[in-house]
mmCIF file of N, CA and C in Angstrom:
data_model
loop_
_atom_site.group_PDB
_atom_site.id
_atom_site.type_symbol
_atom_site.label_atom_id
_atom_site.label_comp_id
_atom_site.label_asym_id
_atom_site.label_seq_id
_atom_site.Cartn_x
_atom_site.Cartn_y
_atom_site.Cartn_z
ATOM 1 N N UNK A 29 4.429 -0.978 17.536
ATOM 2 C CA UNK A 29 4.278 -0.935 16.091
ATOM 3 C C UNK A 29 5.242 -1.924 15.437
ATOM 4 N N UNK A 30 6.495 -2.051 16.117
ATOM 5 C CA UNK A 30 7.439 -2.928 15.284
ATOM 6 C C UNK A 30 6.436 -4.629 15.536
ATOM 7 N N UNK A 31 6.036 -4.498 16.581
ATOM 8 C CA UNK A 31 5.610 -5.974 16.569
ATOM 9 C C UNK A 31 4.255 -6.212 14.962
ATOM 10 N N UNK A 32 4.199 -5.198 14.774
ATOM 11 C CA UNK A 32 2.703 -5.517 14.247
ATOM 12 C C UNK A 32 3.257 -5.838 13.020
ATOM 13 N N UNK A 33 4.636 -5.228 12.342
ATOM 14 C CA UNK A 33 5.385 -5.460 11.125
ATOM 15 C C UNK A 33 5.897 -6.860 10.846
ATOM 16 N N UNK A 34 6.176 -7.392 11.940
ATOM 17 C CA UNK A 34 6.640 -8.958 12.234
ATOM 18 C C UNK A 34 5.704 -9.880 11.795
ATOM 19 N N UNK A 35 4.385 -9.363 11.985
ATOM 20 C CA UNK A 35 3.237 -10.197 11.875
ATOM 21 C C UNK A 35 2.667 -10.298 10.510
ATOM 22 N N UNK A 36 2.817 -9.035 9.877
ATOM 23 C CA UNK A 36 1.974 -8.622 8.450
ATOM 24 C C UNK A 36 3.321 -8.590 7.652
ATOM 25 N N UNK A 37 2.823 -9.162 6.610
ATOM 26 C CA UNK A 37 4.003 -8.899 5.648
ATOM 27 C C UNK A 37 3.391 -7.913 4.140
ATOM 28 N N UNK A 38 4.581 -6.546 4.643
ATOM 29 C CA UNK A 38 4.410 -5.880 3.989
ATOM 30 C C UNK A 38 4.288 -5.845 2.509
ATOM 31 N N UNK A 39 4.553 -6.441 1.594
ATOM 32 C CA UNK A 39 4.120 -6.598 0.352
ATOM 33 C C UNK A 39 2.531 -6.739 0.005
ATOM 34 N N UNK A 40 1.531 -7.172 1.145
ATOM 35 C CA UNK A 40 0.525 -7.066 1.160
ATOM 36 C C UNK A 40 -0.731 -5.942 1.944
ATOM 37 N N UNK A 41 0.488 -5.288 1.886
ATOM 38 C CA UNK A 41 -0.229 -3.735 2.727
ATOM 39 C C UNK A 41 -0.362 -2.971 1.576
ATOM 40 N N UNK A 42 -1.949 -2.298 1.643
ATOM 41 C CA UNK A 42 -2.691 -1.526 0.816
ATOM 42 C C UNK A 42 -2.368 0.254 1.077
ATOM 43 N N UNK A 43 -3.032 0.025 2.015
ATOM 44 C CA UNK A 43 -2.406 1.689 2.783
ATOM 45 C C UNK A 43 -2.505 1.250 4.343
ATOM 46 N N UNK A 44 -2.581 2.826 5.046
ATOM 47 C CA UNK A 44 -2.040 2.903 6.502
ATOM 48 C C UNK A 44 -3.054 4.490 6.569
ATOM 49 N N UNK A 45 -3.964 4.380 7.730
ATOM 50 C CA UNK A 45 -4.965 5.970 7.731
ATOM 51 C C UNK A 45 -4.000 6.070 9.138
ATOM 52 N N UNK A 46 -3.499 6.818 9.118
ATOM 53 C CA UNK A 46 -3.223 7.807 10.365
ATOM 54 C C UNK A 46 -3.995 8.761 10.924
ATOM 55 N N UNK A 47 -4.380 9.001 12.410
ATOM 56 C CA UNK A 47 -4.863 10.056 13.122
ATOM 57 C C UNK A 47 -3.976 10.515 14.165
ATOM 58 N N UNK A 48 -3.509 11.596 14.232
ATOM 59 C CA UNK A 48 -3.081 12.034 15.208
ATOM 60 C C UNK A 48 -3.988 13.337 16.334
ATOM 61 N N UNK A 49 -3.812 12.896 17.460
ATOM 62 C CA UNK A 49 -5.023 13.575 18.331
ATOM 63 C C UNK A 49 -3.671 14.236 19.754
ATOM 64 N N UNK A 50 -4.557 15.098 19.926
ATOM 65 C CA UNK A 50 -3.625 15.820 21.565
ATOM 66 C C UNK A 50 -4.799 15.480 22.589
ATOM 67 N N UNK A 51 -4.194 14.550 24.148
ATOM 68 C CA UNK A 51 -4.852 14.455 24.613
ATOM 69 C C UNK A 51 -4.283 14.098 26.065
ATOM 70 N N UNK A 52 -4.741 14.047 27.267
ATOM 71 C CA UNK A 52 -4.617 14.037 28.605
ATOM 72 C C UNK A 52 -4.179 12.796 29.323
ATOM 73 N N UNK A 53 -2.819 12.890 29.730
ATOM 74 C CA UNK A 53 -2.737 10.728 29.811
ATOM 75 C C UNK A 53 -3.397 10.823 30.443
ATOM 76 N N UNK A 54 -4.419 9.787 31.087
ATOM 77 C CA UNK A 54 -4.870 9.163 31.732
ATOM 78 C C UNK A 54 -4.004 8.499 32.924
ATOM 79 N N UNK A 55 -4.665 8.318 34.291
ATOM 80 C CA UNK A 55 -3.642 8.051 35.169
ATOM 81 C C UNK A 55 -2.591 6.811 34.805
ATOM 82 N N UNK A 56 -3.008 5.563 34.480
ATOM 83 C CA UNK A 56 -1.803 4.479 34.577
ATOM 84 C C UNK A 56 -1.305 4.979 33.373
ATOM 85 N N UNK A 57 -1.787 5.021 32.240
ATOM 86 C CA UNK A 57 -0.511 5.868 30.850
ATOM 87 C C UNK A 57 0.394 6.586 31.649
ATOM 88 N N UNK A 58 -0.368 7.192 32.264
ATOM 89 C CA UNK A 58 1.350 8.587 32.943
ATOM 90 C C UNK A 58 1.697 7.688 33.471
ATOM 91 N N UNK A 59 1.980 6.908 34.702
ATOM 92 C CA UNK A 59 2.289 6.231 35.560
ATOM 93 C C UNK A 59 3.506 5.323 34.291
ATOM 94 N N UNK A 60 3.046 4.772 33.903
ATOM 95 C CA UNK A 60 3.678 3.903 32.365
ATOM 96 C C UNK A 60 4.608 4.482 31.659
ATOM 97 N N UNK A 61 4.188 5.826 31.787
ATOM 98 C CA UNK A 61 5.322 6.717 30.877
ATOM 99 C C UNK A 61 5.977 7.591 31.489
ATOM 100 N N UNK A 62 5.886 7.518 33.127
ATOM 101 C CA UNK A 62 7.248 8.368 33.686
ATOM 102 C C UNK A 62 6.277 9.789 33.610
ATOM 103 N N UNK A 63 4.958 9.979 33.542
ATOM 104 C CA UNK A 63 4.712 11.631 33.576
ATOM 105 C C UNK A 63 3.549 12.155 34.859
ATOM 106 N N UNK A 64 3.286 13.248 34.887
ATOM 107 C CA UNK A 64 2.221 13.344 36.189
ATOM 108 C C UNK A 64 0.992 13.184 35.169
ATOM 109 N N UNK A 65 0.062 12.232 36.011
ATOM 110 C CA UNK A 65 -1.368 12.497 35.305
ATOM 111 C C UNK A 65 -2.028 13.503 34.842
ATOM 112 N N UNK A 66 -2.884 13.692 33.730
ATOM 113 C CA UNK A 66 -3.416 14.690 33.027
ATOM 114 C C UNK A 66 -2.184 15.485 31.576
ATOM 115 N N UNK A 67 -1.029 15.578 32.180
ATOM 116 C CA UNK A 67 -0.265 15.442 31.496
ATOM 117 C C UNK A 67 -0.336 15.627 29.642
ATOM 118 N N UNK A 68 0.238 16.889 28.982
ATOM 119 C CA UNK A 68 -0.356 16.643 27.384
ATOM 120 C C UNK A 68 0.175 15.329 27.046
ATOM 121 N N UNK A 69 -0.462 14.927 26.044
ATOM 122 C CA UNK A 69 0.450 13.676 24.907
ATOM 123 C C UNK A 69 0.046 13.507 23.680
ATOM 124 N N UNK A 70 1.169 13.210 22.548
ATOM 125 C CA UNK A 70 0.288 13.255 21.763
ATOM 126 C C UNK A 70 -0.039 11.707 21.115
ATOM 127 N N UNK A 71 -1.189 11.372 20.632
ATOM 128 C CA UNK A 71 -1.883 10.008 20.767
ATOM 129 C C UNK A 71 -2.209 9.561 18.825
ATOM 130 N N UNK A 72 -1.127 8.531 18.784
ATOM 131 C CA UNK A 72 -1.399 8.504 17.645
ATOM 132 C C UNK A 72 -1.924 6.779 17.063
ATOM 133 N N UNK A 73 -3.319 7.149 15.944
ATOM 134 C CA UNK A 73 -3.775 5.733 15.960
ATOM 135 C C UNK A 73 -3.695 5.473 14.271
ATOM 136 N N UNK A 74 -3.146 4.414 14.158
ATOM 137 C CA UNK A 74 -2.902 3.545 12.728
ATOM 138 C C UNK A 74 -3.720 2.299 12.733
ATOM 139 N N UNK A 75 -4.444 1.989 11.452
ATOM 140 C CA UNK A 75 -5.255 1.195 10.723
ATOM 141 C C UNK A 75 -4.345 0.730 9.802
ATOM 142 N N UNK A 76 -4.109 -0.506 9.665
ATOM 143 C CA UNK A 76 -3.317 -1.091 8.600
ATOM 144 C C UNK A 76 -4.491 -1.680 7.606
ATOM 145 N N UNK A 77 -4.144 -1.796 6.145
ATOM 146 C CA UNK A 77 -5.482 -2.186 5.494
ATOM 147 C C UNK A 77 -4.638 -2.887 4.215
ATOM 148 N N UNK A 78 -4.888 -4.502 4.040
ATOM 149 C CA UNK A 78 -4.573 -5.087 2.586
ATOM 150 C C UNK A 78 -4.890 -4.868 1.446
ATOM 151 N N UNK A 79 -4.190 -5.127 0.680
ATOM 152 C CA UNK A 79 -4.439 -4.807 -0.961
ATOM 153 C C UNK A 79 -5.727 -4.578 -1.292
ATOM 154 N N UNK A 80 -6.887 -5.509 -0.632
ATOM 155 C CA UNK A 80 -8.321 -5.658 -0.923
ATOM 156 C C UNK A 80 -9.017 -4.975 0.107
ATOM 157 N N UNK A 81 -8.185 -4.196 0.628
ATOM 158 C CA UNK A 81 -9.330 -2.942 1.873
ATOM 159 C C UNK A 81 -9.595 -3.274 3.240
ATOM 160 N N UNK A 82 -9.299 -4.664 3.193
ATOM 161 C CA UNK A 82 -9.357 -5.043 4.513
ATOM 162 C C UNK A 82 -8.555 -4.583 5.728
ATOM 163 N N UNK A 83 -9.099 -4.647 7.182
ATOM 164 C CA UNK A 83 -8.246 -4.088 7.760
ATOM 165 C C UNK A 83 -7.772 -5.599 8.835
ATOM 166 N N UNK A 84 -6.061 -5.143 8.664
ATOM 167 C CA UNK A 84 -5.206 -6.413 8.836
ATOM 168 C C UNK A 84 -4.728 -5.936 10.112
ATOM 169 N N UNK A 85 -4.956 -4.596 10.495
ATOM 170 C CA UNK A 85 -3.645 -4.272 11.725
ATOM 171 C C UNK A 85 -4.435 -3.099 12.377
ATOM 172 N N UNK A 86 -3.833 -2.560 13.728
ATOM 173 C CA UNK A 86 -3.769 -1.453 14.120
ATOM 174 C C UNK A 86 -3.139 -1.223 15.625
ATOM 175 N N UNK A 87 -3.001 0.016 15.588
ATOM 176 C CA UNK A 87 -1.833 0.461 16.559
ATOM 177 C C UNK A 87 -1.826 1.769 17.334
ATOM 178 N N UNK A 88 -2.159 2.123 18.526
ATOM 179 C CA UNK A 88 -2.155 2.980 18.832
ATOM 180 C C UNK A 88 -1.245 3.150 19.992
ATOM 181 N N UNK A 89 -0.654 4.549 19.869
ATOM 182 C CA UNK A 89 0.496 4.937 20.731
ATOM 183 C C UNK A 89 0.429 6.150 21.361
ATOM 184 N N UNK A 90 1.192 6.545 22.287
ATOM 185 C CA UNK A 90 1.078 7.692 23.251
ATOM 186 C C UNK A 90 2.210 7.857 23.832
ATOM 187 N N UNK A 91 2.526 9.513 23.225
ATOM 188 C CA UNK A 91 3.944 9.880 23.056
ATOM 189 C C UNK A 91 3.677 11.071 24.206
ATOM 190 N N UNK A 92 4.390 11.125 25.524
ATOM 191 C CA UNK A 92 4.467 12.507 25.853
ATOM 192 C C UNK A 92 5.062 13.659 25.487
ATOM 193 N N UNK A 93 4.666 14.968 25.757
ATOM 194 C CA UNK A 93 5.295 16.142 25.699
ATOM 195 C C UNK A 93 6.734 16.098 25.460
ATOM 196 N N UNK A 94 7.283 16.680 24.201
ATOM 197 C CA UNK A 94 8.581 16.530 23.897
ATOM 198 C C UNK A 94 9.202 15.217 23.591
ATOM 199 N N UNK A 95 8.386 14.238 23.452
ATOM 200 C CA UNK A 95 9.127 12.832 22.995
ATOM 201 C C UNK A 95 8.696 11.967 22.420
ATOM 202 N N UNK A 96 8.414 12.912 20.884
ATOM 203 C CA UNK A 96 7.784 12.904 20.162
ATOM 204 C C UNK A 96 7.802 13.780 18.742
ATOM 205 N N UNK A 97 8.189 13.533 17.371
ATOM 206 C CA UNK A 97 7.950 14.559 16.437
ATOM 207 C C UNK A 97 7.881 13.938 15.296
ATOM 208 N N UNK A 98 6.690 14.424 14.666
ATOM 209 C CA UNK A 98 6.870 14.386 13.057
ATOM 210 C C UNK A 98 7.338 14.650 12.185
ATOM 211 N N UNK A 99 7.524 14.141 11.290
ATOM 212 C CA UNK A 99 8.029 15.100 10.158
ATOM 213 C C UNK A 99 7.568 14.390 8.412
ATOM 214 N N UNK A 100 6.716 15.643 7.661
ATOM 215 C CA UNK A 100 6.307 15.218 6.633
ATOM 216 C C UNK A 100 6.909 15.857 5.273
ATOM 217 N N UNK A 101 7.082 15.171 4.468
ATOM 218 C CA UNK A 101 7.052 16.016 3.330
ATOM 219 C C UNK A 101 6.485 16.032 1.860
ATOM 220 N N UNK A 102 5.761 17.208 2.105
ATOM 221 C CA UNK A 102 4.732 16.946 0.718
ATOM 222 C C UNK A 102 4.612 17.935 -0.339
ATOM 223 N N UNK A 103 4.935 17.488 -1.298
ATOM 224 C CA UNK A 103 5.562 17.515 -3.103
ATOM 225 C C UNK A 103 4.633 17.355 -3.951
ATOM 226 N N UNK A 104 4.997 18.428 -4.416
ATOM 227 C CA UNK A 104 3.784 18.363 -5.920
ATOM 228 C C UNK A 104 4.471 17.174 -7.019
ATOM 229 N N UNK A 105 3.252 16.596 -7.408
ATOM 230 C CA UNK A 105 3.569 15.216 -7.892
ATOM 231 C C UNK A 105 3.572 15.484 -9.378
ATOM 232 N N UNK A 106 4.748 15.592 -10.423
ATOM 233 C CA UNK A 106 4.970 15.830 -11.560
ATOM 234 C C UNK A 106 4.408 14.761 -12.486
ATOM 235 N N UNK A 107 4.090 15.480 -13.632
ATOM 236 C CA UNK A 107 3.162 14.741 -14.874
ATOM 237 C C UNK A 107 3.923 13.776 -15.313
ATOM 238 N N UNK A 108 3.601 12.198 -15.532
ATOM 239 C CA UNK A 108 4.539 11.302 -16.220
ATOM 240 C C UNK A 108 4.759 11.667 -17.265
#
């Protein structure tokens, strides 16, 4: 992901759709990531998209069990 920031310059980023999915490495992923195959992980895929909707980027990653966490926080958005 850091590489993809190097490339796009953020002042021209529109939004970012995130999916996050739970799913089974696959043998060389485990192998890649130090885990036994089948293994949970959780698999997360980003769409980068410019001011005008286009899509400029994307990125998908695969975090095993425990090395890995989110954290969100979401606020009720007060009246100007």
């Amino acid at each position: 992901v850091a590489a993809v920031f190097k490339v796009l310059d953020l002042r021209q980023m529109g939004h970012v759709d995130q999916t996050f999915d739970a799913v089974s490495a696959a043998a060389e992923h485990a192998r890649l990531l130090g885990i036994k195959s089948g293994s949970a992980a959780l698999r997360v895929q980003r769409v980068y998209y410019g001011l005008a909707g286009e899509c400029v980027g994307c990125a998908i990653s695969l975090h095993p069990a425990g090395r890995f966490a989110y954290r969100m926080r979401l606020a009720r958005r007060t009246a100007p």
